[in-house]
Amino acid sequence: MSMNWYDMIAKRNGGYISNAIYTVEGESGEEEFEKRLIEMLPKYESVLDAGCGHGEFTLKMAQYAKKIIGFDNSKELLKIAKSSLDEADDIDNVEFIYAYTKHENGLPFEDDQFDLIYNRRGPTSIYNHIRILRSGGTIFSIHPACLEKTKERIINGGFVDIKIEIFDKAYIYYPNEIEYAKALSATPGNLDYTLKENKDELKKMIKGNTIDGRIGGQLWRYLVTARKP
């Protein structure tokens, strides 16, 4: 996904967020990821948030960590993240940095700098940068797609003790077409379904994503835990 898309979302939504109203039913991989991460963070000295977006989640996790550096490739999202950090007078263990995992010069971090990298629906190309993780360090991630590609990157990246867990029992539902359109429009690569000119496309999406008369679908996620030798 191009940086322009994320910059647009930052300006339109005030961050990489959806303003849609929804409910989740069943065991959610998102909830499990956050629960486990909160348990993990106090055990590590230096933590990297890969693809931190507008920083809301990073700042939420700061209370459990000694030090977090968050990076993203959207300058507009980082503006929001840094502004939020400036407004949070009680947070002094977070830093936000512009970086791009696919840049030819790599990430602007030292070898063995972090002992934990977490990735909350961020770039799977982070698995190409094992050098910044200390020996014995952990990477912990949650992703919504591209399972086979992710597996390949983890293996090729040199990680060991790889564990992948699939969470496919949760479903997400929206109360009406307006909220569903908001959610779709905040998904990378999608049209802006809130616009009138995309009304017909929205109806097609609704037709294919209705369960027992309710607009929604499966909230499919997989969690990755791996270690650097």
PDB file of C-alpha atoms in Angstrom:
ATOM      1  CA  MET A   1       0.000   0.000   0.000  1.00  0.00           C
ATOM      2  CA  SER A   2       1.361   3.413  -0.968  1.00  0.00           C
ATOM      3  CA  MET A   3       2.283   6.024   1.607  1.00  0.00           C
ATOM      4  CA  ASN A   4      -0.152   8.415  -0.102  1.00  0.00           C
ATOM      5  CA  TRP A   5      -3.089   6.247   0.992  1.00  0.00           C
ATOM      6  CA  TYR A   6      -2.040   6.342   4.646  1.00  0.00           C
ATOM      7  CA  ASP A   7      -1.393  10.078   4.474  1.00  0.00           C
ATOM      8  CA  MET A   8      -4.890  10.539   3.062  1.00  0.00           C
ATOM      9  CA  ILE A   9      -6.419   8.438   5.863  1.00  0.00           C
ATOM     10  CA  ALA A  10      -4.476  10.465   8.422  1.00  0.00           C
ATOM     11  CA  LYS A  11      -5.903  13.723   7.092  1.00  0.00           C
ATOM     12  CA  ARG A  12      -9.431  12.404   6.614  1.00  0.00           C
ATOM     13  CA  ASN A  13      -9.887  10.327   9.779  1.00  0.00           C
ATOM     14  CA  GLY A  14      -7.392  11.958  12.130  1.00  0.00           C
ATOM     15  CA  GLY A  15      -5.267   8.818  12.100  1.00  0.00           C
ATOM     16  CA  TYR A  16      -5.206   5.262  10.809  1.00  0.00           C
ATOM     17  CA  ILE A  17      -8.531   4.599  12.453  1.00  0.00           C
ATOM     18  CA  SER A  18     -12.096   3.790  11.584  1.00  0.00           C
ATOM     19  CA  ASN A  19     -14.849   5.869  13.116  1.00  0.00           C
ATOM     20  CA  ALA A  20     -17.343   3.088  12.433  1.00  0.00           C
ATOM     21  CA  ILE A  21     -19.593   1.653  15.116  1.00  0.00           C
ATOM     22  CA  TYR A  22     -19.445  -2.138  15.345  1.00  0.00           C
ATOM     23  CA  THR A  23     -19.686  -5.112  17.680  1.00  0.00           C
ATOM     24  CA  VAL A  24     -17.480  -8.200  17.866  1.00  0.00           C
ATOM     25  CA  GLU A  25     -18.846 -11.591  18.842  1.00  0.00           C
ATOM     26  CA  GLY A  26     -16.608 -14.544  19.672  1.00  0.00           C
ATOM     27  CA  GLU A  27     -12.935 -14.964  20.601  1.00  0.00           C
ATOM     28  CA  SER A  28     -11.039 -12.137  18.939  1.00  0.00           C
ATOM     29  CA  GLY A  29      -7.401 -12.379  17.900  1.00  0.00           C
ATOM     30  CA  GLU A  30      -7.126  -8.623  18.429  1.00  0.00           C
ATOM     31  CA  GLU A  31      -8.071  -8.924  22.092  1.00  0.00           C
ATOM     32  CA  GLU A  32      -5.737 -11.874  22.597  1.00  0.00           C
ATOM     33  CA  PHE A  33      -2.839 -10.011  20.980  1.00  0.00           C
ATOM     34  CA  GLU A  34      -3.279  -7.005  23.268  1.00  0.00           C
ATOM     35  CA  LYS A  35      -3.668  -9.188  26.363  1.00  0.00           C
ATOM     36  CA  ARG A  36      -0.483 -11.135  25.667  1.00  0.00           C
ATOM     37  CA  LEU A  37       1.498  -8.037  24.709  1.00  0.00           C
ATOM     38  CA  ILE A  38       0.611  -6.340  27.992  1.00  0.00           C
ATOM     39  CA  GLU A  39       1.945  -9.407  29.813  1.00  0.00           C
ATOM     40  CA  MET A  40       5.139  -9.417  27.722  1.00  0.00           C
ATOM     41  CA  LEU A  41       6.144  -5.750  27.752  1.00  0.00           C
ATOM     42  CA  PRO A  42       7.472  -5.446  31.334  1.00  0.00           C
ATOM     43  CA  LYS A  43       9.947  -8.269  30.641  1.00  0.00           C
ATOM     44  CA  TYR A  44      11.838  -6.381  27.913  1.00  0.00           C
ATOM     45  CA  GLU A  45      14.187  -3.405  28.029  1.00  0.00           C
ATOM     46  CA  SER A  46      13.925  -1.996  24.484  1.00  0.00           C
ATOM     47  CA  VAL A  47      10.763  -2.380  22.400  1.00  0.00           C
ATOM     48  CA  LEU A  48       9.967  -1.504  18.788  1.00  0.00           C
ATOM     49  CA  ASP A  49       6.437  -0.877  17.501  1.00  0.00           C
ATOM     50  CA  ALA A  50       6.646  -1.739  13.793  1.00  0.00           C
ATOM     51  CA  GLY A  51       4.142   0.356  11.853  1.00  0.00           C
ATOM     52  CA  CYS A  52       2.869   2.452  14.757  1.00  0.00           C
ATOM     53  CA  GLY A  53       0.452   4.512  12.637  1.00  0.00           C
ATOM     54  CA  HIS A  54      -0.947   7.500  14.506  1.00  0.00           C
ATOM     55  CA  GLY A  55       0.536   6.224  17.776  1.00  0.00           C
ATOM     56  CA  GLU A  56      -2.614   5.643  19.802  1.00  0.00           C
ATOM     57  CA  PHE A  57      -1.812   1.994  20.527  1.00  0.00           C
ATOM     58  CA  THR A  58       1.858   2.783  21.223  1.00  0.00           C
ATOM     59  CA  LEU A  59       0.905   5.350  23.856  1.00  0.00           C
ATOM     60  CA  LYS A  60      -1.575   2.911  25.371  1.00  0.00           C
ATOM     61  CA  MET A  61       1.171   0.280  25.729  1.00  0.00           C
ATOM     62  CA  ALA A  62       3.676   2.769  27.182  1.00  0.00           C
ATOM     63  CA  GLN A  63       2.393   2.241  30.714  1.00  0.00           C
ATOM     64  CA  TYR A  64       3.548  -1.384  30.580  1.00  0.00           C
ATOM     65  CA  ALA A  65       6.949  -0.859  28.927  1.00  0.00           C
ATOM     66  CA  LYS A  66      10.323   0.526  29.888  1.00  0.00           C
ATOM     67  CA  LYS A  67      10.982   2.061  26.442  1.00  0.00           C
ATOM     68  CA  ILE A  68       9.100   1.961  23.115  1.00  0.00           C
ATOM     69  CA  ILE A  69      10.190   3.349  19.773  1.00  0.00           C
ATOM     70  CA  GLY A  70       7.435   3.457  17.187  1.00  0.00           C
ATOM     71  CA  PHE A  71       8.094   3.910  13.479  1.00  0.00           C
ATOM     72  CA  ASP A  72       5.889   4.418  10.455  1.00  0.00           C
ATOM     73  CA  ASN A  73       6.246   5.333   6.789  1.00  0.00           C
ATOM     74  CA  SER A  74       3.453   7.916   6.816  1.00  0.00           C
ATOM     75  CA  LYS A  75       4.617  11.377   7.793  1.00  0.00           C
ATOM     76  CA  GLU A  76       1.031  12.508   8.281  1.00  0.00           C
ATOM     77  CA  LEU A  77       0.309   9.677  10.719  1.00  0.00           C
ATOM     78  CA  LEU A  78       3.530  10.464  12.579  1.00  0.00           C
ATOM     79  CA  LYS A  79       2.510  14.111  12.909  1.00  0.00           C
ATOM     80  CA  ILE A  80      -0.576  12.948  14.792  1.00  0.00           C
ATOM     81  CA  ALA A  81       1.475  10.497  16.889  1.00  0.00           C
ATOM     82  CA  LYS A  82       4.019  13.143  17.898  1.00  0.00           C
ATOM     83  CA  SER A  83       1.290  15.659  18.672  1.00  0.00           C
ATOM     84  CA  SER A  84      -0.460  13.123  20.919  1.00  0.00           C
ATOM     85  CA  LEU A  85       2.845  12.385  22.659  1.00  0.00           C
ATOM     86  CA  ASP A  86       3.460  16.099  23.256  1.00  0.00           C
ATOM     87  CA  GLU A  87       0.030  16.382  24.839  1.00  0.00           C
ATOM     88  CA  ALA A  88       0.651  13.396  27.130  1.00  0.00           C
ATOM     89  CA  ASP A  89       2.710  15.022  29.883  1.00  0.00           C
ATOM     90  CA  ASP A  90       2.988  11.771  31.857  1.00  0.00           C
ATOM     91  CA  ILE A  91       4.617   9.699  29.071  1.00  0.00           C
ATOM     92  CA  ASP A  92       8.406   9.968  28.762  1.00  0.00           C
ATOM     93  CA  ASN A  93       9.338   6.496  27.496  1.00  0.00           C
ATOM     94  CA  VAL A  94       8.073   6.744  23.886  1.00  0.00           C
ATOM     95  CA  GLU A  95       9.740   8.018  20.728  1.00  0.00           C
ATOM     96  CA  PHE A  96       8.306   8.184  17.206  1.00  0.00           C
ATOM     97  CA  ILE A  97      10.539   7.886  14.136  1.00  0.00           C
ATOM     98  CA  TYR A  98       9.957   8.019  10.394  1.00  0.00           C
ATOM     99  CA  ALA A  99      11.193   4.814   8.753  1.00  0.00           C
ATOM    100  CA  TYR A 100      10.362   2.534   5.847  1.00  0.00           C
ATOM    101  CA  THR A 101      10.980  -1.224   5.924  1.00  0.00           C
ATOM    102  CA  LYS A 102      11.401  -1.419   2.144  1.00  0.00           C
ATOM    103  CA  HIS A 103      13.885   1.447   1.849  1.00  0.00           C
ATOM    104  CA  GLU A 104      17.143   0.442   0.166  1.00  0.00           C
ATOM    105  CA  ASN A 105      19.150   1.668   3.159  1.00  0.00           C
ATOM    106  CA  GLY A 106      17.085  -0.347   5.599  1.00  0.00           C
ATOM    107  CA  LEU A 107      15.777   0.742   8.973  1.00  0.00           C
ATOM    108  CA  PRO A 108      17.645   3.480  10.894  1.00  0.00           C
ATOM    109  CA  PHE A 109      18.352   1.296  13.921  1.00  0.00           C
ATOM    110  CA  GLU A 110      21.486  -0.350  15.304  1.00  0.00           C
ATOM    111  CA  ASP A 111      22.182  -4.064  15.141  1.00  0.00           C
ATOM    112  CA  ASP A 112      20.798  -5.849  18.233  1.00  0.00           C
ATOM    113  CA  GLN A 113      19.009  -2.672  19.380  1.00  0.00           C
ATOM    114  CA  PHE A 114      15.722  -4.270  20.494  1.00  0.00           C
ATOM    115  CA  ASP A 115      14.814  -7.306  22.513  1.00  0.00           C
ATOM    116  CA  LEU A 116      11.126  -7.171  21.523  1.00  0.00           C
ATOM    117  CA  ILE A 117       9.501  -6.125  18.262  1.00  0.00           C
ATOM    118  CA  TYR A 118       5.723  -6.081  18.122  1.00  0.00           C
ATOM    119  CA  ASN A 119       3.719  -5.618  14.965  1.00  0.00           C
ATOM    120  CA  ARG A 120       0.003  -4.825  15.175  1.00  0.00           C
ATOM    121  CA  ARG A 121      -1.182  -5.197  11.592  1.00  0.00           C
ATOM    122  CA  GLY A 122       1.965  -3.437  10.432  1.00  0.00           C
ATOM    123  CA  PRO A 123       4.369  -4.290   7.589  1.00  0.00           C
ATOM    124  CA  THR A 124       5.223  -7.983   7.229  1.00  0.00           C
ATOM    125  CA  SER A 125       8.493  -6.808   5.664  1.00  0.00           C
ATOM    126  CA  ILE A 126       9.692  -6.219   9.247  1.00  0.00           C
ATOM    127  CA  TYR A 127      10.674  -9.904   9.207  1.00  0.00           C
ATOM    128  CA  ASN A 128      13.446  -8.965   6.772  1.00  0.00           C
ATOM    129  CA  HIS A 129      15.180  -6.949   9.501  1.00  0.00           C
ATOM    130  CA  ILE A 130      16.202  -9.530  12.081  1.00  0.00           C
ATOM    131  CA  ARG A 131      19.540  -7.750  12.538  1.00  0.00           C
ATOM    132  CA  ILE A 132      17.943  -5.074  14.761  1.00  0.00           C
ATOM    133  CA  LEU A 133      16.722  -7.727  17.203  1.00  0.00           C
ATOM    134  CA  ARG A 134      19.047  -9.028  19.898  1.00  0.00           C
ATOM    135  CA  SER A 135      19.976 -12.691  20.034  1.00  0.00           C
ATOM    136  CA  GLY A 136      17.203 -14.455  21.906  1.00  0.00           C
ATOM    137  CA  GLY A 137      14.854 -11.527  21.258  1.00  0.00           C
ATOM    138  CA  THR A 138      11.202 -11.972  20.311  1.00  0.00           C
ATOM    139  CA  ILE A 139       8.954 -10.729  17.560  1.00  0.00           C
ATOM    140  CA  PHE A 140       5.219 -10.802  18.270  1.00  0.00           C
ATOM    141  CA  SER A 141       2.696  -9.885  15.586  1.00  0.00           C
ATOM    142  CA  ILE A 142      -0.915  -9.950  14.489  1.00  0.00           C
ATOM    143  CA  HIS A 143      -1.945  -9.883  10.837  1.00  0.00           C
ATOM    144  CA  PRO A 144      -5.241 -10.046   8.905  1.00  0.00           C
ATOM    145  CA  ALA A 145      -3.979 -11.499   5.604  1.00  0.00           C
ATOM    146  CA  CYS A 146      -1.139 -12.926   3.488  1.00  0.00           C
ATOM    147  CA  LEU A 147      -0.435 -15.888   5.772  1.00  0.00           C
ATOM    148  CA  GLU A 148       1.703 -17.848   3.296  1.00  0.00           C
ATOM    149  CA  LYS A 149       3.766 -14.787   2.364  1.00  0.00           C
ATOM    150  CA  THR A 150       4.288 -14.004   6.034  1.00  0.00           C
ATOM    151  CA  LYS A 151       5.430 -17.567   6.753  1.00  0.00           C
ATOM    152  CA  GLU A 152       7.945 -17.308   3.925  1.00  0.00           C
ATOM    153  CA  ARG A 153       9.309 -14.011   5.224  1.00  0.00           C
ATOM    154  CA  ILE A 154       9.659 -15.326   8.786  1.00  0.00           C
ATOM    155  CA  ILE A 155      11.559 -18.408   7.669  1.00  0.00           C
ATOM    156  CA  ASN A 156      13.742 -16.532   5.189  1.00  0.00           C
ATOM    157  CA  GLY A 157      14.385 -13.883   7.849  1.00  0.00           C
ATOM    158  CA  GLY A 158      16.192 -16.427   9.989  1.00  0.00           C
ATOM    159  CA  PHE A 159      13.736 -16.681  12.888  1.00  0.00           C
ATOM    160  CA  VAL A 160      13.341 -19.845  14.961  1.00  0.00           C
ATOM    161  CA  ASP A 161      10.756 -21.227  17.409  1.00  0.00           C
ATOM    162  CA  ILE A 162       8.060 -19.973  15.052  1.00  0.00           C
ATOM    163  CA  LYS A 163       4.488 -20.264  16.296  1.00  0.00           C
ATOM    164  CA  ILE A 164       1.477 -19.211  14.247  1.00  0.00           C
ATOM    165  CA  GLU A 165      -2.020 -19.257  15.753  1.00  0.00           C
ATOM    166  CA  ILE A 166      -5.172 -18.685  13.729  1.00  0.00           C
ATOM    167  CA  PHE A 167      -8.181 -16.952  15.299  1.00  0.00           C
ATOM    168  CA  ASP A 168     -11.244 -17.508  13.119  1.00  0.00           C
ATOM    169  CA  LYS A 169     -14.122 -17.769  15.593  1.00  0.00           C
ATOM    170  CA  ALA A 170     -14.918 -14.072  15.941  1.00  0.00           C
ATOM    171  CA  TYR A 171     -17.376 -12.109  13.796  1.00  0.00           C
ATOM    172  CA  ILE A 172     -17.719  -8.359  13.387  1.00  0.00           C
ATOM    173  CA  TYR A 173     -21.111  -6.742  12.766  1.00  0.00           C
ATOM    174  CA  TYR A 174     -22.195  -3.229  11.766  1.00  0.00           C
ATOM    175  CA  PRO A 175     -25.580  -1.725  12.698  1.00  0.00           C
ATOM    176  CA  ASN A 176     -26.238  -0.186   9.282  1.00  0.00           C
ATOM    177  CA  GLU A 177     -24.843   0.623   5.829  1.00  0.00           C
ATOM    178  CA  ILE A 178     -23.350   3.935   6.925  1.00  0.00           C
ATOM    179  CA  GLU A 179     -21.156   2.369   9.606  1.00  0.00           C
ATOM    180  CA  TYR A 180     -20.120  -0.441   7.266  1.00  0.00           C
ATOM    181  CA  ALA A 181     -19.130   2.094   4.614  1.00  0.00           C
ATOM    182  CA  LYS A 182     -16.956   3.919   7.163  1.00  0.00           C
ATOM    183  CA  ALA A 183     -15.202   0.679   8.104  1.00  0.00           C
ATOM    184  CA  LEU A 184     -14.572  -0.332   4.492  1.00  0.00           C
ATOM    185  CA  SER A 185     -13.215   3.099   3.659  1.00  0.00           C
ATOM    186  CA  ALA A 186     -10.587   2.824   6.425  1.00  0.00           C
ATOM    187  CA  THR A 187      -9.263  -0.475   5.066  1.00  0.00           C
ATOM    188  CA  PRO A 188      -6.023  -0.226   3.052  1.00  0.00           C
ATOM    189  CA  GLY A 189      -6.619  -0.168  -0.690  1.00  0.00           C
ATOM    190  CA  ASN A 190     -10.379   0.303  -0.565  1.00  0.00           C
ATOM    191  CA  LEU A 191     -12.500   2.937  -2.233  1.00  0.00           C
ATOM    192  CA  ASP A 192     -14.131   5.635  -0.173  1.00  0.00           C
ATOM    193  CA  TYR A 193     -17.486   3.901   0.143  1.00  0.00           C
ATOM    194  CA  THR A 194     -18.976   6.882   1.961  1.00  0.00           C
ATOM    195  CA  LEU A 195     -19.090   8.808  -1.333  1.00  0.00           C
ATOM    196  CA  LYS A 196     -22.275   8.808  -3.427  1.00  0.00           C
ATOM    197  CA  GLU A 197     -20.411   7.798  -6.573  1.00  0.00           C
ATOM    198  CA  ASN A 198     -19.441   4.505  -4.906  1.00  0.00           C
ATOM    199  CA  LYS A 199     -22.957   3.663  -3.714  1.00  0.00           C
ATOM    200  CA  ASP A 200     -23.394   0.792  -6.199  1.00  0.00           C
ATOM    201  CA  GLU A 201     -20.060  -0.727  -5.175  1.00  0.00           C
ATOM    202  CA  LEU A 202     -21.103  -0.473  -1.544  1.00  0.00           C
ATOM    203  CA  LYS A 203     -24.301  -2.390  -2.245  1.00  0.00           C
ATOM    204  CA  LYS A 204     -22.239  -5.156  -3.863  1.00  0.00           C
ATOM    205  CA  MET A 205     -20.052  -5.351  -0.770  1.00  0.00           C
ATOM    206  CA  ILE A 206     -23.085  -5.511   1.509  1.00  0.00           C
ATOM    207  CA  LYS A 207     -24.648  -8.259  -0.583  1.00  0.00           C
ATOM    208  CA  GLY A 208     -21.532 -10.385  -0.187  1.00  0.00           C
ATOM    209  CA  ASN A 209     -21.110  -9.638   3.510  1.00  0.00           C
ATOM    210  CA  THR A 210     -24.478 -10.223   5.129  1.00  0.00           C
ATOM    211  CA  ILE A 211     -25.003 -13.002   7.669  1.00  0.00           C
ATOM    212  CA  ASP A 212     -28.553 -13.826   8.754  1.00  0.00           C
ATOM    213  CA  GLY A 213     -29.636 -10.322   7.802  1.00  0.00           C
ATOM    214  CA  ARG A 214     -26.746  -8.635   9.622  1.00  0.00           C
ATOM    215  CA  ILE A 215     -23.981  -6.729   7.859  1.00  0.00           C
ATOM    216  CA  GLY A 216     -20.614  -8.157   8.793  1.00  0.00           C
ATOM    217  CA  GLY A 217     -18.218 -11.028   8.431  1.00  0.00           C
ATOM    218  CA  GLN A 218     -15.523 -13.158   9.951  1.00  0.00           C
ATOM    219  CA  LEU A 219     -12.823 -11.300  11.915  1.00  0.00           C
ATOM    220  CA  TRP A 220      -9.948 -13.512  10.768  1.00  0.00           C
ATOM    221  CA  ARG A 221      -6.540 -12.939  12.324  1.00  0.00           C
ATOM    222  CA  TYR A 222      -3.348 -14.860  12.978  1.00  0.00           C
ATOM    223  CA  LEU A 223      -0.780 -14.308  15.697  1.00  0.00           C
ATOM    224  CA  VAL A 224       2.939 -14.860  15.147  1.00  0.00           C
ATOM    225  CA  THR A 225       5.535 -15.469  17.825  1.00  0.00           C
ATOM    226  CA  ALA A 226       9.156 -16.087  16.792  1.00  0.00           C
ATOM    227  CA  ARG A 227      12.661 -15.683  18.177  1.00  0.00           C
ATOM    228  CA  LYS A 228      16.067 -14.644  16.897  1.00  0.00           C
ATOM    229  CA  PRO A 229      18.665 -17.422  17.466  1.00  0.00           C
TER     230      PRO A 229
END
